[in-house]
Amino acid sequence: MSVIDGPGAVTESLAGGGTPHGIGTSLPSADAPAKTQGTYPYAADLWAEGLLWAAVLRSPYPHARIVRIDTGEAAAMPGVRAVLTHEDVPGDAMHGRLVADRPVFAKDIVRHHGEPIAAVAADHPDTARLAAAAILVEYEVLEPVTDPEKAFAAEPLHPDGNLIRHIPLRFGDPDTVGEVIVEGLYRVGRQDPAPIGAEAGLAVPRPDGGVELYVASTDPHADRDIAAACFGLEADHVKVVVTGVPGAMGDREDSGIQLPLGLLALRTGCPVKFVATREESFLGHAHRHPTLLRYRHHADAEGRLVKVEAQILLDAGAYADASSDALAAAVAFAAGPYVVPHVFVEGWAVRTNNPPSGHVRGEGALQVCTAYEGQMDKLAAKLGLEPAEIRMRNVLATGDLLPTGQSVTCPAPVGELLKAVRDADLPPLPDGDDESQWLLPGGTSGAGEPGAVRRGVGYALGMVHVLGAEGTDEVSTATVRVHDGRATVICAAVETGQGFTTLARQIVQEVLGVEDVRVLPSDTDQPPAGPAARGRHTWVSGGAVERAAKMVRTQLLQPLAAKFGMSVELLTIADGKITSYDGVLSTTVAETLDGKELWATAQCRPHPTDRLDETGQGDAFVGLTFCAIRAVVDVDIELGAVRVVELAVAQDVGRVLNPRQLAARIEAGVTQGVGLALMEDLRAPRGIVKRPSLTGYALPTALDAPEVRIVKLVEERDVVAPFGAKAVSAVPVVTSPAAVAAAVRAATGRPISRLPIRPQAAIVKPPA
Amino acid sequence: MSTYAQQTAENVTLPTSLDEAVAALAAMPSAVPVAGGTDLMASVNAGLLRPAALVGLGRIAEIRGWQYADGAALLGAGLTHARMGRPDFAALIPALAAAARSAGPPQIRNAGTLGGNIVSAAPTGDALPVLAALEASVILAGPEADREIPVSHLLTGMDPLRPGELLAFVRIPLLHAPQTFLKATGRTGPGRAVASVALVVDPARRQVRCAVGAVAQVPLRPLEAEQWVAGLIDWDGERNLAPEACTAFGEYVAAACIPDQPGVELPPAAVQLRRTVAALSRRALGRALA
């Protein structure tokens, strides 16, 4: 079955013969009923007897020297139990994901608006907030560095300097020149992951001097290690328990929440709870890197790419976080899924006083996709070719080289994907005379006028890597236990809503033939599984679950096979029954178990990768995934209002593991991309975040979200990946903004070089 | 010592008639009236406002409907946007129904009220340009006597609400002629207006009245443009205009609402806003006369 058949097929499989199970079926999520009924426990719902409430004091300035902090008045307030500043951090004062460059609490200097300075625990949330406001901080306000281009020459904002990473990529002959040259300058704004559930946590002190953190972490072991180092505790004295994660497009619950919580619990000896306001959430967690891109594309007269030159500047904000990874992706994919013999890229990630940037899915790859697809449209216009045609003449395929010198060994059906979206039927124009029934750009508010609406069609091809790059040790461990005809999966891979627990159940059902499979919640007492990012858990955690399940299977069948003198391979398990190939032997799993429990633990560790060298060369990626999107938009050319009518998606997925879940991931990803293309931009003029609320920061609603049509899923198995499946969530996010921009370009004839697309950029001025 | 003990129970009154509400306000002058709460409670949650007491207006049946009075409609201040958006109301005052339908997502429209839209007087309040174009008046219930003033006097602060006064009714003349409300938001889903235009045709007085919302603190009336275009219309004939006249009207309105600063070039954002207002006004007039 394929999701292309549409929702009808899903319903059919649900109706036909009991619950679906195993790989390739639309097994529903076990959490779905609780989530829809509002009984699913998220971090903000946690409670402990006698808990205190935390509040964090954050910097109102993007750049300032702290002259003095006086907590006396706050600490003396009735109901206040503890006030902590940088002086109260018993362990490492600095922490960070790749580089420890971020203080727990700002000490001498604040480097971004919203940086934590102090934390308070009190017996009432309002008391805590009032006490935080009563902390006296004397600042000497400094000039913020907010233009990343000026960061190079500016005074160092940090002892580590302003340049976080520079990658000069050199591939081919620098002196080659194409017959046709186009240039472009592109900008991508600051997208916020805007997790819809409140960021919250509960810290509970332990009698042994340790602490337990109940947070919606997406990488519990890494968070535990950072927390333990800052608390001055051994790692086994800190336990991170993952609570229900209400949406995670990137990292959640920034360290500005987890670390103060744990410190306050340790100081007061009481459980401490914290629920971030929406404003704090916007100030605290990492955003997508705002990026400036300069491109020069060279092509021959037939439109074949000859050379790509690019300069890519990532605004990392005040701290390094995951900027190094984002830059590697941006530089490596700077030319996109096209064959280019000569590529020269200068990539920088620089420190500024802007809001912090970090991991938001598709980081790096998204920004360059917007730029190289803009360039492809420019080349097409200059050569008089159709946009789809020029792309088709340059598509990458398996066996081609990336500009990093890495050979593409996985399936790369880019041409097939492009052909699928190009040949798909276009959505019909609105028909009927009742214009009030048309959904025009500008929506239901009535301003749209059919006579001013132009329709545009645009294409984009995107690519992104799967798993961490550049030598990251990508490993996951899982345990499978079978007992009483039931199976349990223990794995620290976090279910962020991406569907890992559903997938784990399907894998065990497939391998062991046991229908009732449970996945235990994650915590750091389990072996590490790594972050829930870059499609890792489908690959490494799914792979670990499969191996463990297979080991259990062998343990289960070995005695039977020995008894009947046949090999394990000749036995099959389905629906809880074990049968031999010839049908002679037939028994049940429960009978064979005979009250015993079977356990197995396995690891999955893909082949290692290299760090990009000083010329940007190296086999840095384990896997790649590709996507083609055709966008159809309606633009009101007088008002500049844009409505995305339809996005047709063709994606390289390796193998469909759960059709319904896959379709949901693509729809969600595409919609996040549409948000970035049309409205999502967290404005921070002079480093001050403006309107950090869901009124000020518009997210796509159901009316803004387009019709998402999945026209093709290419199931060419990736032989090195478990089940041959590729990660699916990131690449639609990467590709859809560029597709929308291309369609608006086609509708208006205007150069769309900045995302989000502002109305004034989409207005066609009447001829004078 | 716990800080819980220091918190007194919130003082909330829920009157069931206007008189009770006015009395409750008089008894506790620091109390804040609350209807839908879509603006007020957001401020409370954000910690910007901590009212000493609340007077809830949701149970006052007499202000949640409408009635006819001498060729006008007397709308209760407690009418919700959702109610105003329904077809029976739209047949009565189409422009106000259109504004109500565009005012935010369904959750907001179910709670937010006409009176709240007027009293909070946000520049982007969707009902406000419609009320200005219709030359509506408001009836204020007070401890001494009720009084009726033009809505524009209340919005501009020329004649503000006095202590203890409640907005009770809105009087709107029924015109039985085309009227339009158009709003530009920059997105397809519900959003705050970048600019909005309400335009009503008043055949009895041979007037075209237009008000532009969201571009200034209060809705703006381009009076000269209104008079100019009313002079072009053949009121006894077909009442239609050439497209060029509609375009010229749009430019006229836009230039009046976003005027040139002598000696200074308009910033790009203002040029863009002017273009939006011109397009909306042209479209509004074209549709009203179509």
Coordinates of C-alpha atoms in Angstrom, one line a residue, chain A residues 53 78-79 123-127 439-449 452 636 638-639 642-643 679 695 698-701 703-704 759-760 763 765, chain B residues 1-4 6-7 45-46 50 98 101-102 109 181-190 192 194 268-269 272 275-277 279-280 282-284 287:
Chain A
W53 CA 8.0 27.6 41.6
P78 CA 8.3 36.5 52.0
G79 CA 7.8 33.1 50.3
D123 CA 6.2 29.1 47.0
H124 CA 4.0 30.7 44.4
P125 CA 4.7 31.4 40.7
D126 CA 3.8 35.1 41.1
T127 CA 6.0 35.5 44.1
L439 CA -10.3 31.4 -1.2
L440 CA -8.3 34.3 -2.5
P441 CA -4.9 35.6 -1.3
G442 CA -5.6 37.6 1.8
G443 CA -8.0 35.0 3.0
T444 CA -11.6 35.3 4.1
S445 CA -11.4 39.0 5.0
G446 CA -12.8 39.8 1.6
A447 CA -10.0 42.0 0.2
G448 CA -9.0 39.7 -2.6
E449 CA -10.1 40.5 -6.1
A452 CA -5.8 41.1 -9.6
D636 CA -2.8 39.4 -5.4
E638 CA -1.7 44.8 -6.0
L639 CA -1.7 43.9 -2.3
V642 CA 0.2 35.3 -1.4
R643 CA -1.8 32.1 -1.0
M679 CA 5.3 34.8 7.6
T695 CA 0.2 37.2 18.0
A698 CA 2.5 34.5 13.0
L699 CA 2.5 30.7 12.4
P700 CA 0.6 29.1 9.6
T701 CA -3.0 28.3 10.5
L703 CA -6.2 28.5 6.2
D704 CA -2.5 29.3 5.5
P759 CA 4.0 41.8 0.6
Q760 CA 5.9 44.7 -1.0
I763 CA 3.5 43.6 -5.8
K765 CA 3.7 47.9 -10.1
Chain B
M1 CA 6.1 32.1 55.6
S2 CA 3.8 31.4 52.7
T3 CA 2.7 34.1 50.3
Y4 CA -0.5 32.2 49.5
Q6 CA -1.6 37.2 51.4
Q7 CA -3.7 36.7 48.3
N45 CA -2.1 36.9 32.0
A46 CA 0.9 38.9 30.8
R50 CA -4.1 43.3 37.9
A98 CA -18.0 41.3 7.2
R101 CA -16.2 37.6 10.3
S102 CA -12.7 38.7 9.7
R109 CA -15.0 35.7 17.5
F181 CA -15.6 46.2 4.4
L182 CA -12.2 45.1 3.1
K183 CA -9.1 44.2 5.1
A184 CA -5.6 43.5 4.2
T185 CA -3.7 41.2 6.5
G186 CA -0.7 39.8 4.6
R187 CA -1.7 36.2 5.3
T188 CA -4.5 33.9 4.4
G189 CA -5.4 32.9 7.9
P190 CA -6.9 35.3 10.5
R192 CA -4.5 41.8 12.4
V194 CA -2.4 46.1 8.0
P268 CA 9.1 52.8 1.7
A269 CA 6.8 51.3 4.4
Q272 CA 3.6 50.5 0.5
R275 CA -0.6 51.5 -2.2
T276 CA -2.5 49.1 0.0
V277 CA -5.1 51.6 1.1
A279 CA -6.2 49.3 -3.7
L280 CA -8.6 48.5 -0.9
R282 CA -10.8 51.3 -5.1
R283 CA -12.0 47.8 -4.7
A284 CA -14.5 48.8 -1.9
R287 CA -17.9 46.6 -5.3

